[in-house]
Short mmCIF file of C-alpha atoms and ligand atoms in Angstrom, two decimals:
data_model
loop_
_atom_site.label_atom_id
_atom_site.label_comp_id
_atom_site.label_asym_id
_atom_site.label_seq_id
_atom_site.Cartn_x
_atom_site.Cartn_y
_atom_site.Cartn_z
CA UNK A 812 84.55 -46.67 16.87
CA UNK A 813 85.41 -49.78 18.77
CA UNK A 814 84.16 -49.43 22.49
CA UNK A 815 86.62 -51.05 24.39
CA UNK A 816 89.43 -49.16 23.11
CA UNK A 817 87.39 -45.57 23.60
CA UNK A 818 86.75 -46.98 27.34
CA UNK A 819 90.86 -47.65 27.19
CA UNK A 820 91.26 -43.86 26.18
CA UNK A 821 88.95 -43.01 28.47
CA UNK A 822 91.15 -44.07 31.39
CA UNK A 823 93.97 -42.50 30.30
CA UNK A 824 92.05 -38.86 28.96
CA UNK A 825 89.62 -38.62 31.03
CA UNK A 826 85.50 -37.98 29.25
CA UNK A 827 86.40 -34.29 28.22
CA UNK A 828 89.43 -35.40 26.90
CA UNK A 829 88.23 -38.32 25.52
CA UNK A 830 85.43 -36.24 23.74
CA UNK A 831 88.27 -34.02 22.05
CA UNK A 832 89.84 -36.95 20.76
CA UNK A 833 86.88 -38.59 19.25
CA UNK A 834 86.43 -34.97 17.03
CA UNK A 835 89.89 -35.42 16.26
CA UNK A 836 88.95 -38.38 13.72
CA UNK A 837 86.82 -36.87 11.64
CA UNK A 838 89.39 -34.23 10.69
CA UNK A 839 91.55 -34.76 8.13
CA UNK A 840 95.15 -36.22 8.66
CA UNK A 841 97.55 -34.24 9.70
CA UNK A 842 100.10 -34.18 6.93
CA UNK A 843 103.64 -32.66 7.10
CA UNK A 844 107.49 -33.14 5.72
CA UNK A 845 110.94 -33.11 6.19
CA UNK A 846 113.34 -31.33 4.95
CA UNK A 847 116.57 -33.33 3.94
CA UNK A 848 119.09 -31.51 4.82
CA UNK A 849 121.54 -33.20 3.21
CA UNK A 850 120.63 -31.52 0.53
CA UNK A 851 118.31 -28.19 0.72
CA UNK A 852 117.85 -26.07 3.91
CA UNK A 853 114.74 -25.37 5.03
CA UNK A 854 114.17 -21.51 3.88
CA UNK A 855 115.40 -22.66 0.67
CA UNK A 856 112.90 -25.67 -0.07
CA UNK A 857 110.09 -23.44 1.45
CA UNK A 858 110.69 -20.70 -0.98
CA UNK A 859 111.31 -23.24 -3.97
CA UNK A 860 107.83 -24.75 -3.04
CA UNK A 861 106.08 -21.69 -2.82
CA UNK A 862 103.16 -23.52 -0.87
CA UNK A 863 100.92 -23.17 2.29
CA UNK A 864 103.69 -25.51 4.62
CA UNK A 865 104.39 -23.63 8.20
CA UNK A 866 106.97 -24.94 10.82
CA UNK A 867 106.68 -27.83 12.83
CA UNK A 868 106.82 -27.66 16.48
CA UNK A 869 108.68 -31.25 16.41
CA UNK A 870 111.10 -30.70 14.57
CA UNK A 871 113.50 -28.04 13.07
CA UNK A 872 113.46 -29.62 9.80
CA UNK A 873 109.79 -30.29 9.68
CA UNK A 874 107.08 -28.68 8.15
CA UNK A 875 103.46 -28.91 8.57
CA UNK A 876 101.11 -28.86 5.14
CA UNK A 877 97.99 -26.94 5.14
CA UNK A 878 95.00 -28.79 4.05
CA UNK A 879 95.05 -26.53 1.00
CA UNK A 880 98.37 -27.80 0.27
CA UNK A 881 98.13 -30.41 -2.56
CA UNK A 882 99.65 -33.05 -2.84
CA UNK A 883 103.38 -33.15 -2.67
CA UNK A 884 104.46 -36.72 -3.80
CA UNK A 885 104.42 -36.18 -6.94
CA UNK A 886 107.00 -33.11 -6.90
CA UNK A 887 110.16 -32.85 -8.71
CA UNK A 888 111.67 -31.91 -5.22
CA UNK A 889 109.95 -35.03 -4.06
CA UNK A 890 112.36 -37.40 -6.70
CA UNK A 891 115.13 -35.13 -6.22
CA UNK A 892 115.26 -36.26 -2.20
CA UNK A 893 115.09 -32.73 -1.09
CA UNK A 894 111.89 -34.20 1.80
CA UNK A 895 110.27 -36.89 3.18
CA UNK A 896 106.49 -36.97 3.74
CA UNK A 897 106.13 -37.63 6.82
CA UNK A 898 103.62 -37.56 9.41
CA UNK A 899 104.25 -34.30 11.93
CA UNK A 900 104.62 -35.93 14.91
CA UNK A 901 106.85 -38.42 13.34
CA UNK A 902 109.62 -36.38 13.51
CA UNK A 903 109.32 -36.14 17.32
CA UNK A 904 111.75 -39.03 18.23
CA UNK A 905 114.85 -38.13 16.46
CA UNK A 906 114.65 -34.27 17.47
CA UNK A 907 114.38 -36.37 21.40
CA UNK A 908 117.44 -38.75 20.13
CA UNK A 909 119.06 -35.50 19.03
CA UNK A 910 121.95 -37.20 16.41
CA UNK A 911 124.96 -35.35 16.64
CA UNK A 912 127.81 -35.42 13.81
CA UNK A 913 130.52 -38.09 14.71
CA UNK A 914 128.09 -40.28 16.16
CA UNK A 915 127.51 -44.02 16.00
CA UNK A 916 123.52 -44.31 15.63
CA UNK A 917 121.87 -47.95 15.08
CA UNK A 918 117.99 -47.52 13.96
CA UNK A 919 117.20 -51.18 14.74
CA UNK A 920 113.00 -50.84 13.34
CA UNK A 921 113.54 -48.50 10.37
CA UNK A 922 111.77 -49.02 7.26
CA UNK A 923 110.01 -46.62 5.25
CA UNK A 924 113.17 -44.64 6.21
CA UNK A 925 111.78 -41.66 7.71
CA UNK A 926 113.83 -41.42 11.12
CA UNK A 927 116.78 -43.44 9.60
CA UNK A 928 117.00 -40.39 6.56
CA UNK A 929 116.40 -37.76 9.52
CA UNK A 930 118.97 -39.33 11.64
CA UNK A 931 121.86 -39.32 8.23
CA UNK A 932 120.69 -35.96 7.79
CA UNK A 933 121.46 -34.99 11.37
CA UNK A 934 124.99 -36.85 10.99
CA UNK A 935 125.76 -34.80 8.09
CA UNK A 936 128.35 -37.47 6.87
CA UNK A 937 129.93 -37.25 10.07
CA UNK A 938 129.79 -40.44 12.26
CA UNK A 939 127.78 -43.44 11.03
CA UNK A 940 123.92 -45.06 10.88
CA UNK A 941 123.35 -48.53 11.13
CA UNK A 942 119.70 -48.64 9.74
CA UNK A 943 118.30 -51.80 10.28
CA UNK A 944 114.59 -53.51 9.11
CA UNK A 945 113.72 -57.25 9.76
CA UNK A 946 111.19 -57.57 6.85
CA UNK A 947 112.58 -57.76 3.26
CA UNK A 948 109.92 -56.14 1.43
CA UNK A 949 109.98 -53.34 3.59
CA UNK A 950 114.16 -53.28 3.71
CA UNK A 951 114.03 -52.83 0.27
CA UNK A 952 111.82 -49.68 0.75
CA UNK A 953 113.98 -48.21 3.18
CA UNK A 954 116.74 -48.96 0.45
CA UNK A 955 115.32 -46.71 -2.19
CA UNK A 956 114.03 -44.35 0.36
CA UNK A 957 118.20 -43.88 1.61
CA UNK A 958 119.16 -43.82 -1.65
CA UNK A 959 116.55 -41.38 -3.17
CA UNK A 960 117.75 -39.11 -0.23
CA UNK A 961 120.77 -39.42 -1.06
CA UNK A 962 122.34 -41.02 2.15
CA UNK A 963 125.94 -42.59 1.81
CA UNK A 964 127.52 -42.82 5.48
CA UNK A 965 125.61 -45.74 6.40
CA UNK A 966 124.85 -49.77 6.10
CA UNK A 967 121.39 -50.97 5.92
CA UNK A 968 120.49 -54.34 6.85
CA UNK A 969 117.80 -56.69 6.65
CA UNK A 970 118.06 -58.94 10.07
CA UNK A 971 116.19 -59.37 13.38
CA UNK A 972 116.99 -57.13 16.21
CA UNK A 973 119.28 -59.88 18.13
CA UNK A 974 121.04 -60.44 14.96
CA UNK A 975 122.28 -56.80 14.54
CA UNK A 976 122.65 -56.05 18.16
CA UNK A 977 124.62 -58.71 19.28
CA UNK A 978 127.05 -58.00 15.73
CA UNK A 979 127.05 -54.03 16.92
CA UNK A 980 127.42 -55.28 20.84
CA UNK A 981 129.12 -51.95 22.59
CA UNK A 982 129.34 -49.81 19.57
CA UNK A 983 126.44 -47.33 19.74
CA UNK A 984 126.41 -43.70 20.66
CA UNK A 985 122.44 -43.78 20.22
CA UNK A 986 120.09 -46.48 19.36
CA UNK A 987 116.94 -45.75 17.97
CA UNK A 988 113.19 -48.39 18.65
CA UNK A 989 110.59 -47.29 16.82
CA UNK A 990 108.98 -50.21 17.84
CA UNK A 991 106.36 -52.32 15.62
CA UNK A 992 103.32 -51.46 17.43
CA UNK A 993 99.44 -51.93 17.75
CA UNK A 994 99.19 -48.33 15.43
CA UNK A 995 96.25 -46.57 17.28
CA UNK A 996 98.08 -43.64 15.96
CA UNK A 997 96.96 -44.43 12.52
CA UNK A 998 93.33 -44.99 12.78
CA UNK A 999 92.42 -42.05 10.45
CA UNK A 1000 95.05 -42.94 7.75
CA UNK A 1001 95.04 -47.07 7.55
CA UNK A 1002 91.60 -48.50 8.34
CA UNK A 1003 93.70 -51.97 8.70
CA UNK A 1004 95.02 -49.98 11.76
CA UNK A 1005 91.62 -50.33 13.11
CA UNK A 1006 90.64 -53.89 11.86
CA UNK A 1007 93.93 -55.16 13.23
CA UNK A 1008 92.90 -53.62 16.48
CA UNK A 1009 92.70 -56.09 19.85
CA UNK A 1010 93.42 -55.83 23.26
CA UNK A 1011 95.16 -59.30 22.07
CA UNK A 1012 97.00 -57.64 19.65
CA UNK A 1013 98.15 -54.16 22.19
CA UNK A 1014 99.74 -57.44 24.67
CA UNK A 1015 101.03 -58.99 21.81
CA UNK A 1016 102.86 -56.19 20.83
CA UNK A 1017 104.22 -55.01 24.17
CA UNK A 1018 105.92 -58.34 24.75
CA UNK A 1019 107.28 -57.88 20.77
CA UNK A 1020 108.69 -54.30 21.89
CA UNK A 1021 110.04 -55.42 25.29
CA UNK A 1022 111.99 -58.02 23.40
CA UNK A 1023 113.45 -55.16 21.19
CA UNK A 1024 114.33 -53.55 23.75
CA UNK A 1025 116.13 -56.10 25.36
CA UNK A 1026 118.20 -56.81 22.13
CA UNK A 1027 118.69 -53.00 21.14
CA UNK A 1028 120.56 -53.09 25.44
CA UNK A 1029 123.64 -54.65 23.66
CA UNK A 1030 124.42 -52.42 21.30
CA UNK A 1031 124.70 -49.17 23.31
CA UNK A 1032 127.96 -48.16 24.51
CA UNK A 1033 128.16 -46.83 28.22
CA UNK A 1034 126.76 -43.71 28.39
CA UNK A 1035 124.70 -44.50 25.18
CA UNK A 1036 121.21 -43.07 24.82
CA UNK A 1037 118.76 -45.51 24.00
CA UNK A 1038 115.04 -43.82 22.42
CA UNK A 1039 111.79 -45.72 22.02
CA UNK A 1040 109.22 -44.46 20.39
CA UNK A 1041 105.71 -45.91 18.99
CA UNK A 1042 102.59 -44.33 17.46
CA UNK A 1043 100.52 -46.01 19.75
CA UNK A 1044 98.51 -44.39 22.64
CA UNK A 1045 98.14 -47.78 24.70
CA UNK A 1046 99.57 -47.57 27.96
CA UNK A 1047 100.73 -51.06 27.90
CA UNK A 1048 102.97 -50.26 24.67
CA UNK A 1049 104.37 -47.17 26.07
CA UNK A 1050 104.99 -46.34 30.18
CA UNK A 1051 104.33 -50.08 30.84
CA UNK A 1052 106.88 -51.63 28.20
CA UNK A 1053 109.56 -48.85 29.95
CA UNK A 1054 109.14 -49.48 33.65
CA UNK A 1055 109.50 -53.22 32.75
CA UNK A 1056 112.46 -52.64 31.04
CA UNK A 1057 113.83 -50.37 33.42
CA UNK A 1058 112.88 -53.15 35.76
CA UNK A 1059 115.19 -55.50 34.63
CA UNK A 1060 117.94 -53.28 33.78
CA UNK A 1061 118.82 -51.18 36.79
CA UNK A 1062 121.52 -49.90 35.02
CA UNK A 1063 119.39 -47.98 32.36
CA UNK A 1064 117.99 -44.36 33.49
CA UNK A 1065 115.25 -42.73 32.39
CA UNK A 1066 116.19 -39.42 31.39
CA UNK A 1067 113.82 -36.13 30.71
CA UNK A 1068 112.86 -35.88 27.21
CA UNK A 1069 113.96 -32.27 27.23
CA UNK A 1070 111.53 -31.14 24.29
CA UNK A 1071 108.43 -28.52 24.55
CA UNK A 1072 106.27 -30.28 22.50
CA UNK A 1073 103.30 -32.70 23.57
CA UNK A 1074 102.70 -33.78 27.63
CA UNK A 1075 103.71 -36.07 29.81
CA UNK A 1076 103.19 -39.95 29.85
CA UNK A 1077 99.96 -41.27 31.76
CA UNK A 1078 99.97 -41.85 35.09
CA UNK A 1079 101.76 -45.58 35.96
CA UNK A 1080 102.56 -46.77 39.59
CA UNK A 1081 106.47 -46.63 40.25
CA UNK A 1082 107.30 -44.83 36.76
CA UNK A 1083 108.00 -41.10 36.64
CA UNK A 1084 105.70 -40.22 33.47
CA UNK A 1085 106.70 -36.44 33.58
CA UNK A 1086 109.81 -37.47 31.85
CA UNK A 1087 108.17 -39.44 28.99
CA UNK A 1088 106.50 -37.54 26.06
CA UNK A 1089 102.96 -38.25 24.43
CA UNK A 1090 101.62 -36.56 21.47
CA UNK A 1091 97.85 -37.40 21.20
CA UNK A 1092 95.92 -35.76 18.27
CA UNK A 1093 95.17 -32.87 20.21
CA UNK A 1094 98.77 -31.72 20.38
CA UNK A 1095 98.94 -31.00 16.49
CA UNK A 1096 100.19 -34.86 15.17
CA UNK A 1097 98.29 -38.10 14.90
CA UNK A 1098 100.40 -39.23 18.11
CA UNK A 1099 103.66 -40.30 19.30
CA UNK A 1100 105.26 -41.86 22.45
CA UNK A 1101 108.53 -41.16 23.31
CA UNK A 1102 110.71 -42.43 26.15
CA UNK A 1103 114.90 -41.70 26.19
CA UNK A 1104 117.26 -43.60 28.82
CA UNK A 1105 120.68 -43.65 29.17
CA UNK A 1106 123.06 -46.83 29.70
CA UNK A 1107 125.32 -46.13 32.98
CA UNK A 1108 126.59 -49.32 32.93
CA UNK A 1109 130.27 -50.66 30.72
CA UNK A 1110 129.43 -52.74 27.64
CA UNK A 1111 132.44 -54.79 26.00
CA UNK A 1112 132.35 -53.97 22.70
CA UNK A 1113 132.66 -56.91 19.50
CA UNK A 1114 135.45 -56.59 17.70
CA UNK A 1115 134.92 -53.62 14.78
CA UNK A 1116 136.54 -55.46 11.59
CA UNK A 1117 137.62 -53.14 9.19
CA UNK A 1118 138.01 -54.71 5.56
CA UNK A 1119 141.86 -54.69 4.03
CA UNK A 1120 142.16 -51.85 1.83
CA UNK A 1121 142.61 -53.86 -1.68
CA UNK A 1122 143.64 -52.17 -4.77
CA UNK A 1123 140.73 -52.05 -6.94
CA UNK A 1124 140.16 -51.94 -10.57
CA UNK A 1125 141.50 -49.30 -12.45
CA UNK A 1126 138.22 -48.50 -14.22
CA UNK A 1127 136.68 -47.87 -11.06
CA UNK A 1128 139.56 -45.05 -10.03
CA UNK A 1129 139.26 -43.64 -13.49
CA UNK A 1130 135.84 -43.35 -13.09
CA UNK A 1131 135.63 -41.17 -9.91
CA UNK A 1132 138.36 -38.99 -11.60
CA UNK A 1133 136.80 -38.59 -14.83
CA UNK A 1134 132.89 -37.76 -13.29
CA UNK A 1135 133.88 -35.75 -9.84
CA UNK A 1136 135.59 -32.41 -10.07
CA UNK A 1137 137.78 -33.53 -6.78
CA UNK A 1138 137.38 -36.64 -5.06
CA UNK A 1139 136.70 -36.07 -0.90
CA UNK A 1140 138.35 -38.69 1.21
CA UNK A 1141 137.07 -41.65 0.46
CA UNK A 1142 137.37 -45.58 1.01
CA UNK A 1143 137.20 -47.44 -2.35
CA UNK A 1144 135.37 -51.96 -2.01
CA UNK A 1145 134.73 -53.61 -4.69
CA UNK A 1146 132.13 -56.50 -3.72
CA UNK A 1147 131.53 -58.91 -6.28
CA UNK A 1148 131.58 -56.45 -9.79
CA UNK A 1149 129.95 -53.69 -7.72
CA UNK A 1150 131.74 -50.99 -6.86
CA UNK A 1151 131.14 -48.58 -3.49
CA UNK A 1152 132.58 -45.99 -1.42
CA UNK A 1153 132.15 -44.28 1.45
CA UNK A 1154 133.87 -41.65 4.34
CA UNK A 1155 134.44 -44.60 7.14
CA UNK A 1156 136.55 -47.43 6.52
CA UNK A 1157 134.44 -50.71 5.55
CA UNK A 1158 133.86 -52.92 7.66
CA UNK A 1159 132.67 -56.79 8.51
CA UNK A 1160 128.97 -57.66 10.28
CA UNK A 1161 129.47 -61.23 10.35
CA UNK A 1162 125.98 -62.92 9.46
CA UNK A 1163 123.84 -59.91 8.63
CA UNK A 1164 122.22 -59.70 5.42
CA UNK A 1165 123.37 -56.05 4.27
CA UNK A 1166 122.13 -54.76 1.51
CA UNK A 1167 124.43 -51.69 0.95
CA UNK A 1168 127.48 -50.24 2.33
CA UNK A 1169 128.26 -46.71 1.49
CA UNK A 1170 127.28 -45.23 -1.84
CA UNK A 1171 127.23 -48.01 -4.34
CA UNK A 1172 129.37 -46.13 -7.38
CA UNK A 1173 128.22 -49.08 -10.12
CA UNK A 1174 129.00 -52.28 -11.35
CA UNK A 1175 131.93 -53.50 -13.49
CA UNK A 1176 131.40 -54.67 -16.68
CA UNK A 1177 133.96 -56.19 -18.91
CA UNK A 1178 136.42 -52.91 -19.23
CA UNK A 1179 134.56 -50.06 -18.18
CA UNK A 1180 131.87 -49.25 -14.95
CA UNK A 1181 128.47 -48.43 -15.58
CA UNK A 1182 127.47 -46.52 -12.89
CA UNK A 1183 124.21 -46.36 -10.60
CA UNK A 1184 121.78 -43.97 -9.82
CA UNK A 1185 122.93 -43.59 -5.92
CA UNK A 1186 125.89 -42.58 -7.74
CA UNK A 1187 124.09 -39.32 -8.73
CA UNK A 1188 121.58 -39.28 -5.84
CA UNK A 1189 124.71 -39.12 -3.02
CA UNK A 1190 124.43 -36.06 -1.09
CA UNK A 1191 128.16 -36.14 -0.24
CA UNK A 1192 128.59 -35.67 -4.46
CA UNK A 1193 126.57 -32.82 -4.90
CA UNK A 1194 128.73 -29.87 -6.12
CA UNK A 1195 132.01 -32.05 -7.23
CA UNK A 1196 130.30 -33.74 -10.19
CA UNK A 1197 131.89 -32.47 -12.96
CA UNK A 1198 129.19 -33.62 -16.11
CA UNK A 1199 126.04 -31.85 -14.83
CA UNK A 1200 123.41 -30.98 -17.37
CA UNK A 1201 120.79 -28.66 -16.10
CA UNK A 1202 117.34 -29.78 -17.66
CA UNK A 1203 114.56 -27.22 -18.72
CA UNK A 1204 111.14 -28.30 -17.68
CA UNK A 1205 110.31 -30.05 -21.20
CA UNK A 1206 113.40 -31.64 -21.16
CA UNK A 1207 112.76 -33.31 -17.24
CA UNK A 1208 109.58 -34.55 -18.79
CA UNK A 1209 110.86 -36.65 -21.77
CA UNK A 1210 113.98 -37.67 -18.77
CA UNK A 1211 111.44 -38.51 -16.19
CA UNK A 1212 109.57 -40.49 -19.16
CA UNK A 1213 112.63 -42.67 -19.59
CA UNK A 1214 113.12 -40.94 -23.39
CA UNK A 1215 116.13 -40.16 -24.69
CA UNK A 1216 117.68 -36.44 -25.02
CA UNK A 1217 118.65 -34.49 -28.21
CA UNK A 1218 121.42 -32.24 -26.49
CA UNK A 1219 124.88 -32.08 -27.22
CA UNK A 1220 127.00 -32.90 -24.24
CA UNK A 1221 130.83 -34.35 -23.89
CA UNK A 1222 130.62 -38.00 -24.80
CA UNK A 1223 130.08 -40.15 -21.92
CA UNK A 1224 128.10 -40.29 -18.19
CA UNK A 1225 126.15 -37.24 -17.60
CA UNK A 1226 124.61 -36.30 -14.40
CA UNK A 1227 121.11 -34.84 -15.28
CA UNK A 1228 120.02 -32.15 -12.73
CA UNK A 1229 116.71 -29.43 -12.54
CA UNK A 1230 116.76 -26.29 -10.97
CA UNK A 1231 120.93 -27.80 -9.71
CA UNK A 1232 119.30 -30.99 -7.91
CA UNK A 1233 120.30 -33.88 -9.81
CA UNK A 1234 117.96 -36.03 -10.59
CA UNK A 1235 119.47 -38.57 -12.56
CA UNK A 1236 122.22 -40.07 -15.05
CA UNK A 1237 122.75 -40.48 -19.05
CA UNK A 1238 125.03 -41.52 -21.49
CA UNK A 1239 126.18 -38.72 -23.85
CA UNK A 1240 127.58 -39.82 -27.46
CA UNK A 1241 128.16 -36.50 -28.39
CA UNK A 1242 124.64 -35.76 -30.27
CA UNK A 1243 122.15 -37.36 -27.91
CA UNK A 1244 121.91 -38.90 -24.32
CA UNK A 1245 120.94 -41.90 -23.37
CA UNK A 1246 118.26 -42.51 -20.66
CA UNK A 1247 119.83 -44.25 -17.69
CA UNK A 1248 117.09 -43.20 -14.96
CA UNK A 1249 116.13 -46.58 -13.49
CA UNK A 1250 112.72 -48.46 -15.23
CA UNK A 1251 110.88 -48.52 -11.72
CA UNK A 1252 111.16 -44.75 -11.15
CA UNK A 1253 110.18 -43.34 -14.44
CA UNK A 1254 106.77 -41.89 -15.22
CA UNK A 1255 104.01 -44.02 -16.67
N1 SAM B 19 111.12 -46.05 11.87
C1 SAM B 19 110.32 -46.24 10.68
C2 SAM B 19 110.19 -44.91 9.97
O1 SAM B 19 110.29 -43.87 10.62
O2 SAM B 19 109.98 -44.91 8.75
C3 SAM B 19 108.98 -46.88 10.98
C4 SAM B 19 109.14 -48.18 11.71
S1 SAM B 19 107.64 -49.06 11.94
C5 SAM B 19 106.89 -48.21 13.21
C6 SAM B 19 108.21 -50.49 12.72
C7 SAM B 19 109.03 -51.43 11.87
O3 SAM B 19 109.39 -52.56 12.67
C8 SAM B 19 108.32 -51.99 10.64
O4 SAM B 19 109.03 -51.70 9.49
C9 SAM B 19 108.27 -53.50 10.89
O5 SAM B 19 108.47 -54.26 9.72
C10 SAM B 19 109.40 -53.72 11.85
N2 SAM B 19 109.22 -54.92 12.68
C11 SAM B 19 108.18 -55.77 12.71
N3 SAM B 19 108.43 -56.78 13.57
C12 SAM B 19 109.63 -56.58 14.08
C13 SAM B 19 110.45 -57.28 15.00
N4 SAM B 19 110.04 -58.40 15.60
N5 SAM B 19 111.65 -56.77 15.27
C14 SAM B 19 112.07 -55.64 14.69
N6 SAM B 19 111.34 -54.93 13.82
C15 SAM B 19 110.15 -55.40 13.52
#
């Protein structure tokens, strides 16, 4: 282990502490998931699993794995978007941002998609997520990770913090940094974690997340909760990025986290760390900071475009008709050929890359719409489709395997579901279905 940063945790532990800590890496990673609600509750996916997962203490929706557990990726429930994998502790900051249906919530760091697919689940459909991530390799992850959850009420876009905040200026109930950060939290899991490691890079990264922070400001409303979070344990990352930030806006407060789970901050001059929350390795996570504040001041909000309702092709109506048993309330864009809908009116963010609105229903094709997989993955779908096919377990396989299915079904799009869960789409001629399950996803 690198001595400098042990002497670092060393003056914020203390040498007993410090000694608990060190045993804490040589035990194995703490691994846990989420439960999208969205889709499954919690008892229910528990007894579906059948496997050694108990509660999490950071989160309603979380469970931790035992280290008997095996391996849960791999899991039908895992394709059909009923959890995330996520890291226990992980789940700390949005049960602290505490979404609440109706809600305007921006995640301005978000990919994988963990807290952005907690936060949608939270919403329920009700209010709206902005879920933003700067890098496009990693937007695109946080695009199949929405989509394989099943979210629909939301826009994700691929921009840097300024961009998005100054287009969402005054809109937010609750913004959401999950800052990029020095990742001394991940030491166990990503050796690069501890390569990467400087007390070069822990600056580096502070003045990175104080910039954030200055950017995600904007895009609160008055009275807006703000929540930063990293998996870092270095004070200058956590307290000290706050109380500078606080600093220079007088008109952010720092409000109690009002959770149970893991301690107070570490001691900093001027800052009041009791209402800060740390989750070191000792509290049952691999380690979390989490700060909330509160926006007293008025913030102007940009103008919220909405798009014209236009008619739009009658294929695309006829489609919703013909595959959903009744269609909820819904706003109907075209973009281009592809087709998408969604609860909330559309709407403009001038000079953001987005790279989806709503649920994107499919793409039109010459006289007809062939549809795509969020189509059957929505959340907000489940229990109005009206083509549903419930596979047996030999039947997933040769599905999953991207084969074709020897079952008589109405002609046309099916939705193909296990155990109720859909898990994908075919096309039915009458005598045989059609894989449409997309190449990347399918089973080698
Ligand atoms: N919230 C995510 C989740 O729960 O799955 C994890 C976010 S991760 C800790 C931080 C993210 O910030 C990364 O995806 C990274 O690409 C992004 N990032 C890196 N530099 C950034 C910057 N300058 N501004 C905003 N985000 C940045």
């Amino acid at each position: 282990m690198n001595e400098v940063f042990l002497k670092r945790i060393e003056q914020m532990l203390g040498a007993q502490q410090t000694q608990q800590y060190v045993q804490t890496l040589s035990q194995p990673v703490y691994r846990g998931l989420r439960v999208n609600t969205l889709k499954i509750g919690v008892d229910q996916l528990r007894r579906q699993l059948d496997l050694p997962l108990t509660p999490s203490p950071f989160a309603p929706e979380g469970l931790i794995a035992a280290s008997s557990c095996p391996p849960l990726g791999n899991t039908i429930e895992h394709r059909q978007g009923l959890f995330y994998l996520q890291e226990p502790s992980a789940s700390s900051a949005v049960t602290v941002l505490d979404p609440q249906p109706g809600e305007w919530v921006l995640d301005l760091c978000a990919a994988p998609g963990g807290k952005s697919t907690q936060i949608a689940a939270r919403l329920n459909h009700e209010g709206y997520l902005i879920s933003n991530e700067i890098d496009p390799d990693r937007a695109r992850i946080l695009l199949s990770n929405c989509e394989r959850l099943g979210v629909g009420e939301a826009t994700l876009t691929c921009a840097s913090p300024d961009q998005v905040c100054q287009a969402v200026c005054g809109w937010m109930d609750k913004v959401l940094v999950d800052a990029p950060c020095s990742g001394e939290g991940m030491f166990k899991k990503e050796d690069q974690a501890l390569q990467d490691w400087s007390v070069e890079h822990v600056h580096a990264c502070a003045r990175r997340q104080r910039k954030i922070l200055d950017c995600a400001y904007h895009a609160l409303k008055q009275e807006g909760i703000l929540v930063y979070s990293t998996c870092t344990y270095s004070r200058e990352e956590n307290e000290e990025v706050i109380a500078s930030f606080l600093a220079d806006h007088p008109d952010m407060e720092l409000l109690d986290c009002a959770v149970d789970f893991g301690r107070p901050g570490v001691e900093l001059a001027g800052f009041d760390s009791s209402r800060v929350r740390r989750i070191w390795p000792m509290d049952g996570g691999e380690g979390h900071f989490i700060a909330r504040l509160r926006r007293l001041s008025a913030n102007p909000a940009a103008a919220k475009k909405t798009l014209p309702e236009r008619p739009v092709p009658a294929e695309f109506s006829a489609f919703l008709e013909d595959q959903l048993t009744e269609i909820p309330p819904l706003y109907k864009r075209m973009c281009g050929d592809q087709a998408y809908i969604q609860r909330h009116p559309f709407f403009e963010l001038k000079k953001i890359r987005v790279l989806r609105q709503g649920i994107q229903v499919g793409e039109l094709m010459k006289n007809r719409l062939e549809p795509h997989q969020h189509f059957y993955t929505a959340a907000l779908l489940d229990g109005v489709r009206r083509h549903q096919i419930s596979l047996d377990s030999k039947q997933l396989q040769c599905f999953l395997k991207g084969e074709a299915l020897n079952l008589s079904a109405e002609r046309g799009y099916v939705c193909l579901a296990f155990q109720s869960y859909p898990v994908g789409f075919g096309k039915s001629d009458g005598q045989q279905i059609k894989n449409k399950y997309p190449k990347g996803l399918r089973l080698r």
